[in-house]
């Protein structure tokens, strides 16, 4: 709306200015026409953006599926490294997905007229693997109960225990549905 006011102010200033020669008058006339055209376009754009039933998504929020959502739908594996550094409320959103016959409820995705969001059922091949170092914290017990937990000794401790090379930090493997 400020753009429209600025354009109207410019138009008003141009209309009130007087020029002394024909060349300036011609330029002023062209500028006035451009200002009128711009004001008309700005007004139409403002009406379109303010319209609740407009077909454009400009100026509106639109859900776009991310990597995790696509992986759930297409059955790929996802590794969430340093999962214990993720805000617990974010991880807890995945609890329902990791239940037997679980789904992911995406309230933010919108559900059309009902506004109920989207429900995504995981592809049978989907797997979620959480990896974390316990010296930086844990993941919730609820999350840990939904998968298979593996503990890997650090390389030096594994070698001393006869585990050889290839051991890493602690990891938690979470199974998908199925």
Short mmCIF file of C-alpha atoms in Angstrom, two decimals:
data_model
loop_
_atom_site.label_atom_id
_atom_site.label_comp_id
_atom_site.label_asym_id
_atom_site.label_seq_id
_atom_site.Cartn_x
_atom_site.Cartn_y
_atom_site.Cartn_z
CA UNK A 1 0.00 0.00 0.00
CA UNK A 2 2.93 2.32 0.64
CA UNK A 3 4.08 1.74 -2.95
CA UNK A 4 0.69 2.87 -4.23
CA UNK A 5 0.81 5.99 -2.06
CA UNK A 6 4.33 6.78 -3.26
CA UNK A 7 3.26 6.42 -6.90
CA UNK A 8 0.23 8.65 -6.34
CA UNK A 9 2.45 11.26 -4.69
CA UNK A 10 4.84 11.12 -7.64
CA UNK A 11 1.96 11.53 -10.05
CA UNK A 12 0.62 14.51 -8.12
CA UNK A 13 4.06 16.17 -8.08
CA UNK A 14 4.48 15.63 -11.80
CA UNK A 15 1.06 17.11 -12.56
CA UNK A 16 1.77 20.28 -10.56
CA UNK A 17 5.18 20.99 -12.01
CA UNK A 18 5.40 23.42 -14.85
CA UNK A 19 8.05 23.34 -17.48
CA UNK A 20 9.38 26.10 -19.67
CA UNK A 21 10.23 24.32 -22.85
CA UNK A 22 8.59 21.77 -25.08
CA UNK A 23 11.21 19.06 -24.55
CA UNK A 24 10.69 19.11 -20.80
CA UNK A 25 6.92 19.03 -21.32
CA UNK A 26 7.25 15.98 -23.56
CA UNK A 27 9.44 14.20 -21.00
CA UNK A 28 7.03 15.16 -18.24
CA UNK A 29 4.12 13.79 -20.27
CA UNK A 30 5.95 10.48 -20.78
CA UNK A 31 6.77 10.30 -17.08
CA UNK A 32 3.16 11.03 -16.19
CA UNK A 33 1.97 8.22 -18.46
CA UNK A 34 4.50 5.82 -16.93
CA UNK A 35 3.39 6.84 -13.43
CA UNK A 36 -0.28 6.30 -14.35
CA UNK A 37 0.55 2.85 -15.82
CA UNK A 38 2.62 1.92 -12.76
CA UNK A 39 -0.13 3.08 -10.39
CA UNK A 40 -2.65 0.98 -12.31
CA UNK A 41 -0.44 -2.11 -12.13
CA UNK A 42 0.27 -1.58 -8.42
CA UNK A 43 -3.44 -1.22 -7.71
CA UNK A 44 -4.23 -4.44 -9.60
CA UNK A 45 -1.45 -6.28 -7.77
CA UNK A 46 -2.66 -5.01 -4.39
CA UNK A 47 -6.20 -6.18 -5.15
CA UNK A 48 -4.92 -9.60 -6.24
CA UNK A 49 -2.81 -10.05 -3.09
CA UNK A 50 -5.61 -8.87 -0.81
CA UNK A 51 -8.16 -11.17 -2.44
CA UNK A 52 -8.73 -14.28 -0.27
CA UNK A 53 -9.96 -16.21 -3.31
CA UNK A 54 -7.20 -15.21 -5.71
CA UNK A 55 -5.63 -18.03 -7.68
CA UNK A 56 -2.10 -16.80 -7.08
CA UNK A 57 0.03 -18.16 -4.23
CA UNK A 58 2.06 -14.95 -4.13
CA UNK A 59 2.08 -13.52 -0.63
CA UNK A 60 0.83 -16.76 0.88
CA UNK A 61 2.60 -19.60 2.66
CA UNK A 62 2.82 -22.82 0.71
CA UNK A 63 3.99 -26.22 2.02
CA UNK A 64 6.88 -27.77 0.09
CA UNK A 65 7.91 -31.34 0.91
CA UNK A 66 11.49 -31.61 2.17
CA UNK A 67 14.07 -34.40 2.09
CA UNK A 68 12.61 -36.30 5.05
CA UNK A 69 9.05 -36.18 3.74
CA UNK A 70 10.17 -37.38 0.30
CA UNK A 71 12.28 -40.17 1.84
CA UNK A 72 9.28 -41.38 3.87
CA UNK A 73 7.14 -41.49 0.75
CA UNK A 74 9.74 -43.08 -1.57
CA UNK A 75 11.27 -45.60 0.83
CA UNK A 76 14.81 -44.31 1.12
CA UNK A 77 17.00 -44.43 4.22
CA UNK A 78 17.68 -41.29 6.27
CA UNK A 79 20.57 -40.72 8.68
CA UNK A 80 20.02 -38.04 11.31
CA UNK A 81 23.53 -37.46 12.63
CA UNK A 82 23.91 -35.77 16.03
CA UNK A 83 20.23 -36.46 16.65
CA UNK A 84 20.63 -35.60 20.34
CA UNK A 85 21.32 -31.98 19.34
CA UNK A 86 17.89 -31.69 17.69
CA UNK A 87 15.19 -30.01 19.78
CA UNK A 88 13.34 -32.91 21.52
CA UNK A 89 9.93 -31.58 20.47
CA UNK A 90 11.03 -31.82 16.83
CA UNK A 91 12.17 -35.44 17.24
CA UNK A 92 8.99 -36.30 19.16
CA UNK A 93 6.98 -35.40 16.06
CA UNK A 94 8.45 -38.57 14.51
CA UNK A 95 7.22 -40.89 17.29
CA UNK A 96 3.90 -41.61 15.58
CA UNK A 97 5.69 -42.45 12.34
CA UNK A 98 7.86 -45.06 14.05
CA UNK A 99 4.96 -46.96 15.61
CA UNK A 100 3.77 -50.19 13.94
CA UNK A 101 1.53 -49.04 11.06
CA UNK A 102 2.51 -45.49 12.03
CA UNK A 103 2.01 -42.34 9.99
CA UNK A 104 3.44 -38.84 9.93
CA UNK A 105 0.85 -36.15 10.62
CA UNK A 106 1.75 -32.85 8.92
CA UNK A 107 -0.67 -30.29 10.34
CA UNK A 108 1.40 -27.49 8.78
CA UNK A 109 0.90 -28.84 5.26
CA UNK A 110 -2.75 -27.79 5.22
CA UNK A 111 -5.58 -30.03 4.29
CA UNK A 112 -7.66 -27.96 1.95
CA UNK A 113 -11.04 -26.81 3.22
CA UNK A 114 -10.98 -29.01 6.33
CA UNK A 115 -7.55 -27.69 7.35
CA UNK A 116 -6.64 -31.06 8.88
CA UNK A 117 -3.19 -31.26 7.38
CA UNK A 118 -1.71 -34.22 5.55
CA UNK A 119 -1.13 -37.76 6.74
CA UNK A 120 1.81 -39.60 5.19
CA UNK A 121 2.13 -43.36 5.42
CA UNK A 122 5.71 -44.55 5.08
CA UNK A 123 6.90 -46.62 2.15
CA UNK A 124 7.84 -50.16 3.29
CA UNK A 125 11.50 -49.51 2.43
CA UNK A 126 11.81 -46.35 4.56
CA UNK A 127 14.32 -46.51 7.43
CA UNK A 128 15.33 -43.79 9.88
CA UNK A 129 18.74 -44.04 11.55
CA UNK A 130 19.60 -41.75 14.45
CA UNK A 131 23.26 -41.35 15.36
CA UNK A 132 24.52 -39.50 18.40
CA UNK A 133 27.38 -39.21 20.85
CA UNK A 134 26.03 -39.75 24.40
CA UNK A 135 28.57 -37.35 25.91
CA UNK A 136 26.53 -34.57 24.27
CA UNK A 137 23.19 -35.79 25.60
CA UNK A 138 20.61 -38.43 24.78
CA UNK A 139 17.45 -38.75 22.74
CA UNK A 140 14.16 -39.34 24.54
CA UNK A 141 13.36 -42.75 25.96
CA UNK A 142 10.17 -42.73 23.85
CA UNK A 143 12.25 -42.35 20.70
CA UNK A 144 14.77 -44.99 21.79
CA UNK A 145 11.94 -47.47 22.51
CA UNK A 146 10.77 -47.25 18.90
CA UNK A 147 13.87 -48.74 17.34
CA UNK A 148 16.86 -51.01 17.73
CA UNK A 149 19.66 -49.48 19.77
CA UNK A 150 23.32 -50.21 19.02
CA UNK A 151 26.30 -49.01 21.02
CA UNK A 152 29.69 -48.82 19.33
CA UNK A 153 32.84 -48.30 21.37
CA UNK A 154 35.29 -45.57 20.36
CA UNK A 155 38.18 -46.92 18.22
CA UNK A 156 40.74 -47.01 21.07
CA UNK A 157 38.38 -48.84 23.47
CA UNK A 158 37.28 -51.22 20.72
CA UNK A 159 40.90 -52.12 19.91
CA UNK A 160 41.66 -52.70 23.61
CA UNK A 161 38.60 -54.94 23.87
CA UNK A 162 39.63 -56.83 20.73
CA UNK A 163 37.00 -55.21 18.54
CA UNK A 164 39.50 -54.12 15.90
CA UNK A 165 39.11 -51.12 13.68
CA UNK A 166 35.92 -49.65 12.31
CA UNK A 167 34.19 -48.94 15.60
CA UNK A 168 32.71 -45.48 16.01
CA UNK A 169 30.60 -43.49 18.43
CA UNK A 170 27.24 -44.49 19.85
CA UNK A 171 24.37 -44.84 17.41
CA UNK A 172 20.70 -45.59 17.59
CA UNK A 173 19.05 -47.23 14.60
CA UNK A 174 15.33 -46.59 14.26
CA UNK A 175 13.27 -48.87 12.08
CA UNK A 176 10.54 -47.56 9.85
CA UNK A 177 7.06 -49.01 9.61
CA UNK A 178 7.06 -52.61 8.46
#
